[in-house]
Amino acid sequence: MPRIITVGAAQSGPIARTESRRDVVARRIEQLRQAHRQGCDLVVFTEVALTAFFPHWWIEDEAELDAWFEHQLPGPDTQSLFDEARRLGVSFYLGYAELAYEHGQKHRYNSSVLIDSQGQIAGKYRKLHLPGHVEHRPHNPFQNLEQRYFEIGNLPLSTTNVCGAQVGMCICNDRRWPETYRVLTLAGAELIVLGYNTPDQIPEHPAMNHLVDFHNRLSMQAGAYQNGVWVVGVAKAGVEEGVSQIGQSMIIAPSGEVVAMSSTREDELIVYRCDLDMVTYYRSLFNFAKNRRPEFYESLTNRPS
Ligand code: CDT
């Protein structure tokens, strides 16, 4: 009997700066219902899925900054999403900006949660690889202030069992790092899910603009094939507050093949029945337990580059 998990990649179109949380949550609920009608077990939303991607602009006022973060999850504006997921029996991955109090101190993270079919938080992750810069760069057409607004995550890359699959989470820039996929794979991941907000131009490296789509596909396809793992990458796409972001939300098989990809830069759902036995097959070709050489990698990775 094949082990199948039906996954929906729920791409988001742009979110206006003025759009209320409730209105955005209504968009996400609509996608959840659509996914349920199409037989999905798990729906993957994007990074910072509940608001516009505010690291693209400079914010000095602390209260104004805090307003972009979720102070609790679920909270008054997001409870309906969790309730609907439980009613439908659908699991989901959600990226969000997290404001947390730890040991009495305020912390801000770029986070994601994995919600089980009972609407409960089954797993949580905080982004490790934060791109961008800390200082204001007013001459750029937009900012990339993740390093200012978020702290580096303090939770390990790990996997959670939902819908009968071991699922690993990461977030956006994490997908460009081979370590992310390998660590999640060694932690047992059969499926890696992630969201991203990726501008289609790089202001400080314009010669790379034509490679943005390619690098998106390249990193996720390589991660899937080299680790024999399913990868689901989901965009916040389209022109959001003047920043044009790529779409290309996709589902990638352990062969490295793209088996489903979005065709718009709007809210769009793509669905695929992922056969988890493909993970076993591709892993058997590599046979990590027999053929990896960690004793040699260790001495290399300890060297500064
Ligand atoms: N959100 C996020 O991590 N975005 C970055 C932009 C980098 S520009 C090449 C990303 O890795 O897609």
Coordinates of C-alpha atoms and ligand atoms in Angstrom, one line a residue:
M1 CA 0.0 0.0 0.0
P2 CA 1.7 3.3 -1.1
R3 CA 2.1 6.0 1.5
I4 CA 0.6 9.1 -0.1
I5 CA 0.2 12.6 1.4
T6 CA -1.7 15.1 -0.7
V7 CA -0.1 18.5 -0.3
G8 CA -1.4 21.9 -1.3
A9 CA 1.0 24.7 -1.9
A10 CA -1.0 27.8 -1.2
Q11 CA 0.8 30.7 -2.8
S12 CA -0.1 34.2 -1.7
G13 CA -0.5 37.2 -4.0
P14 CA 0.6 40.5 -2.6
I15 CA -0.8 41.8 0.7
A16 CA -1.3 45.5 1.0
R17 CA 0.2 47.4 3.9
T18 CA -3.2 48.5 4.9
E19 CA -4.9 45.1 4.6
S20 CA -6.2 43.9 8.0
R21 CA -5.1 40.6 9.5
R22 CA -8.7 39.5 9.4
D23 CA -8.9 40.1 5.7
V24 CA -5.7 38.2 5.1
V25 CA -6.8 35.3 7.3
A26 CA -10.1 35.2 5.2
R27 CA -7.9 34.7 2.1
R28 CA -6.0 31.9 3.8
I29 CA -9.2 30.2 5.0
E30 CA -10.5 30.3 1.4
Q31 CA -7.4 28.5 0.2
L32 CA -7.7 26.0 3.1
R33 CA -11.3 25.2 1.9
Q34 CA -10.2 24.9 -1.7
A35 CA -7.4 22.6 -0.7
H36 CA -9.9 20.4 1.3
R37 CA -12.2 20.2 -1.7
Q38 CA -9.2 18.9 -3.7
G39 CA -8.3 16.3 -1.1
C40 CA -5.3 17.9 0.6
D41 CA -4.0 16.5 3.9
L42 CA -1.5 19.3 4.4
V43 CA -1.6 22.9 3.2
V44 CA 1.6 25.0 3.0
F45 CA 1.3 28.7 3.3
T46 CA 4.2 31.2 2.8
E47 CA 6.7 33.1 4.9
V48 CA 5.2 35.9 7.0
A49 CA 1.8 34.8 5.5
L50 CA -0.4 37.1 7.5
T51 CA 0.9 40.6 6.5
A52 CA 2.9 42.4 3.9
F53 CA 6.6 41.7 4.1
F54 CA 7.5 44.6 6.3
P55 CA 11.3 44.1 6.3
H56 CA 11.1 45.8 2.9
W57 CA 10.7 49.1 4.6
W58 CA 12.4 51.1 7.4
I59 CA 10.5 51.3 10.7
E60 CA 11.9 53.3 13.6
D61 CA 9.0 53.3 16.0
E62 CA 9.0 50.2 18.3
A63 CA 5.2 50.1 18.7
E64 CA 4.7 50.4 14.9
L65 CA 7.2 47.5 14.4
D66 CA 5.5 45.3 17.0
A67 CA 2.2 45.7 15.3
W68 CA 3.5 43.6 12.4
F69 CA 4.1 40.7 14.7
E70 CA 1.8 38.0 16.1
H71 CA 1.8 38.4 19.9
Q72 CA 0.1 35.1 20.3
L73 CA -0.8 32.2 17.9
P74 CA -3.6 31.5 17.6
G75 CA -4.7 35.0 18.6
P76 CA -8.0 36.9 18.2
D77 CA -7.5 37.5 14.4
T78 CA -6.1 34.0 13.6
Q79 CA -8.2 31.7 15.7
S80 CA -10.7 31.2 12.8
L81 CA -7.9 29.7 10.6
F82 CA -7.1 27.2 13.3
D83 CA -10.8 26.4 13.9
E84 CA -11.5 25.9 10.2
A85 CA -8.4 23.6 9.8
R86 CA -9.7 21.5 12.7
R87 CA -13.3 21.4 11.2
L88 CA -11.9 20.3 7.9
G89 CA -9.3 18.0 9.4
V90 CA -6.5 19.6 7.3
S91 CA -3.0 20.2 8.6
F92 CA -1.1 23.4 7.7
Y93 CA 2.3 25.1 7.7
L94 CA 2.2 28.8 8.4
G95 CA 5.0 31.4 8.4
Y96 CA 4.5 34.4 10.6
A97 CA 6.4 37.2 12.4
E98 CA 6.6 36.1 16.1
L99 CA 6.9 38.3 19.1
A100 CA 7.9 36.2 22.1
Y101 CA 8.7 36.9 25.7
E102 CA 11.4 34.6 26.9
H103 CA 12.8 35.0 30.5
G104 CA 11.0 38.3 30.7
Q105 CA 12.7 39.7 27.6
K106 CA 11.0 40.6 24.3
H107 CA 12.3 38.7 21.2
R108 CA 11.3 38.9 17.5
Y109 CA 11.6 35.9 15.2
N110 CA 10.7 35.0 11.7
S111 CA 8.9 31.8 12.6
S112 CA 6.7 29.0 11.3
V113 CA 4.4 26.4 12.8
L114 CA 3.1 23.1 11.7
I115 CA -0.6 22.6 12.7
D116 CA -2.0 19.0 13.0
S117 CA -5.4 18.0 11.7
Q118 CA -6.9 18.8 15.2
G119 CA -5.8 22.4 14.8
Q120 CA -3.1 22.1 17.4
I121 CA 0.5 23.3 17.1
A122 CA 2.6 20.2 16.5
G123 CA 5.9 21.8 15.6
K124 CA 7.6 25.2 15.6
Y125 CA 10.7 26.6 13.9
R126 CA 12.5 30.0 13.9
K127 CA 14.5 31.0 10.8
L128 CA 18.2 30.5 11.1
H129 CA 19.6 32.2 7.9
L130 CA 18.5 35.8 8.0
P131 CA 19.4 37.7 4.8
G132 CA 19.8 41.5 4.3
H133 CA 21.2 44.2 6.5
V134 CA 20.8 46.1 9.8
E135 CA 21.2 49.7 8.7
H136 CA 19.0 51.8 6.6
R137 CA 20.0 51.9 2.9
P138 CA 17.8 54.8 1.7
H139 CA 19.3 54.8 -1.8
N140 CA 18.0 51.2 -2.5
P141 CA 14.6 50.9 -4.1
F142 CA 13.5 48.8 -1.1
Q143 CA 15.1 47.5 2.1
N144 CA 15.9 44.0 3.3
L145 CA 15.9 44.5 7.1
E146 CA 15.5 41.0 8.3
Q147 CA 18.8 41.2 10.2
R148 CA 17.4 44.3 12.0
Y149 CA 13.9 43.1 12.8
F150 CA 14.5 39.4 13.6
E151 CA 16.9 37.5 15.9
I152 CA 18.5 34.3 14.7
G153 CA 16.3 31.4 15.6
N154 CA 17.0 29.4 18.7
L155 CA 15.2 26.2 17.8
P156 CA 16.8 23.2 16.1
L157 CA 16.0 22.1 12.6
S158 CA 13.8 19.1 13.5
T159 CA 10.9 17.0 12.1
T160 CA 7.4 16.5 13.2
N161 CA 5.0 13.7 12.3
V162 CA 1.8 15.1 10.7
C163 CA -0.5 13.2 8.3
G164 CA 1.6 10.1 8.7
A165 CA 4.7 11.9 7.3
Q166 CA 7.9 13.2 8.9
V167 CA 7.8 16.9 8.0
G168 CA 10.7 19.3 8.4
M169 CA 10.3 23.1 8.3
C170 CA 12.5 25.9 7.1
I171 CA 12.0 29.4 5.9
C172 CA 12.9 31.3 2.7
N173 CA 16.7 32.0 2.7
D174 CA 17.3 28.7 4.6
R175 CA 16.5 27.0 1.3
R176 CA 19.7 28.3 -0.3
W177 CA 21.8 26.5 2.3
P178 CA 22.6 22.8 1.7
E179 CA 23.0 22.2 5.4
T180 CA 19.3 22.9 5.9
Y181 CA 18.2 20.0 3.8
R182 CA 20.9 17.6 5.0
V183 CA 20.2 18.3 8.7
L184 CA 16.5 17.9 8.2
T185 CA 17.0 14.7 6.2
L186 CA 19.3 13.3 8.9
A187 CA 16.6 14.2 11.4
G188 CA 14.2 12.0 9.4
A189 CA 12.4 14.4 7.1
E190 CA 10.5 12.9 4.2
L191 CA 8.9 16.2 3.2
I192 CA 10.5 19.7 3.7
V193 CA 8.1 22.6 3.6
L194 CA 9.0 26.3 3.4
G195 CA 7.6 29.7 2.4
Y196 CA 9.5 32.6 0.8
N197 CA 9.3 36.3 -0.1
T198 CA 11.9 36.8 -2.8
P199 CA 12.2 40.0 -4.8
D200 CA 12.8 39.5 -8.5
Q201 CA 15.6 42.0 -8.4
I202 CA 18.7 42.3 -6.2
P203 CA 19.4 46.1 -5.9
E204 CA 23.1 45.7 -5.0
H205 CA 23.8 42.9 -7.5
P206 CA 21.7 43.8 -10.6
A207 CA 23.9 41.6 -12.8
M208 CA 22.2 38.7 -10.9
N209 CA 18.6 39.7 -11.6
H210 CA 18.1 37.3 -14.5
L211 CA 19.2 34.4 -12.2
V212 CA 16.7 35.0 -9.4
D213 CA 14.1 32.4 -10.7
F214 CA 16.8 30.0 -11.6
H215 CA 18.5 30.1 -8.2
N216 CA 15.1 29.6 -6.6
R217 CA 14.5 26.4 -8.6
L218 CA 18.2 25.3 -8.4
S219 CA 18.5 25.3 -4.6
M220 CA 15.2 23.5 -4.0
Q221 CA 15.6 20.9 -6.7
A222 CA 19.2 20.2 -5.6
G223 CA 18.1 19.9 -2.0
A224 CA 15.3 17.5 -2.9
Y225 CA 17.5 15.2 -5.1
Q226 CA 20.7 15.2 -3.0
N227 CA 18.7 14.2 0.1
G228 CA 16.0 12.1 -1.5
V229 CA 13.2 14.2 0.0
W230 CA 10.0 15.9 -1.1
V231 CA 10.3 19.7 -1.1
V232 CA 7.4 22.2 -1.1
G233 CA 8.3 25.8 -1.6
V234 CA 5.6 28.5 -1.5
A235 CA 5.9 32.1 -2.5
K236 CA 4.4 35.4 -1.5
A237 CA 4.3 36.6 -5.1
G238 CA 3.5 39.7 -7.2
V239 CA 4.0 43.4 -6.7
E240 CA 3.6 44.2 -3.0
E241 CA 4.0 47.8 -1.9
G242 CA 6.2 48.5 -4.9
V243 CA 8.4 45.4 -4.5
S244 CA 8.0 42.8 -7.3
Q245 CA 8.4 39.2 -5.9
I246 CA 8.8 36.0 -7.8
G247 CA 6.1 33.2 -7.8
Q248 CA 7.2 29.8 -8.9
S249 CA 5.7 28.0 -5.9
M250 CA 6.5 24.4 -6.5
I251 CA 6.4 20.8 -5.4
I252 CA 9.6 18.8 -6.0
A253 CA 9.9 15.1 -5.9
P254 CA 12.9 13.2 -4.4
S255 CA 14.1 12.8 -8.0
G256 CA 14.7 16.5 -8.1
E257 CA 11.8 16.9 -10.7
V258 CA 9.3 19.8 -10.4
V259 CA 6.0 18.0 -10.4
A260 CA 3.7 21.0 -9.9
M261 CA 4.4 24.8 -10.2
S262 CA 2.2 27.9 -9.9
S263 CA 1.5 29.8 -13.0
T264 CA 0.4 33.2 -11.6
R265 CA 1.7 35.7 -9.0
E266 CA -1.7 35.8 -7.2
D267 CA -3.3 33.6 -4.5
E268 CA -3.1 30.2 -6.2
L269 CA -3.2 26.6 -5.0
I270 CA -1.3 23.8 -6.6
V271 CA -1.8 20.2 -5.4
Y272 CA 0.1 17.0 -5.7
R273 CA -0.2 13.5 -4.3
C274 CA 3.3 12.9 -2.9
D275 CA 4.4 9.3 -2.7
L276 CA 6.6 8.9 0.4
D277 CA 7.9 5.6 -0.9
M278 CA 9.9 7.6 -3.4
V279 CA 11.9 8.8 -0.4
T280 CA 12.8 5.3 0.5
Y281 CA 13.8 4.5 -3.1
Y282 CA 16.0 7.6 -3.6
R283 CA 17.6 7.2 -0.2
S284 CA 18.4 3.6 -1.0
L285 CA 20.4 4.8 -4.0
F286 CA 22.5 7.1 -1.9
N287 CA 22.5 4.8 1.2
F288 CA 23.6 7.5 3.6
A289 CA 24.3 5.2 6.5
K290 CA 26.9 3.3 4.4
N291 CA 28.3 5.9 2.1
R292 CA 28.4 9.2 3.9
R293 CA 31.8 10.1 5.2
P294 CA 31.1 12.4 8.2
E295 CA 34.5 11.8 9.8
F296 CA 36.1 13.6 6.8
Y297 CA 33.5 16.3 6.5
E298 CA 34.0 17.3 10.1
S299 CA 37.6 18.4 9.7
L300 CA 36.7 20.5 6.6
T301 CA 33.7 22.2 8.1
N302 CA 35.7 23.4 11.1
R303 CA 38.0 25.4 8.9
P304 CA 37.1 29.1 8.4
S305 CA 36.4 29.9 4.8
Ligands
CDT1 N1 12.8 36.4 2.9 C1 14.0 36.1 2.4 O1 14.7 35.3 3.1 N2 14.3 36.5 1.2 C2 15.6 36.3 0.6 C3 16.0 37.4 -0.4 C4 17.3 37.3 -0.8 S1 17.7 38.2 -2.2 C5 18.6 37.1 -3.1 C6 15.7 35.0 -0.1 O2 16.6 34.3 0.1 O3 14.9 34.7 -1.0

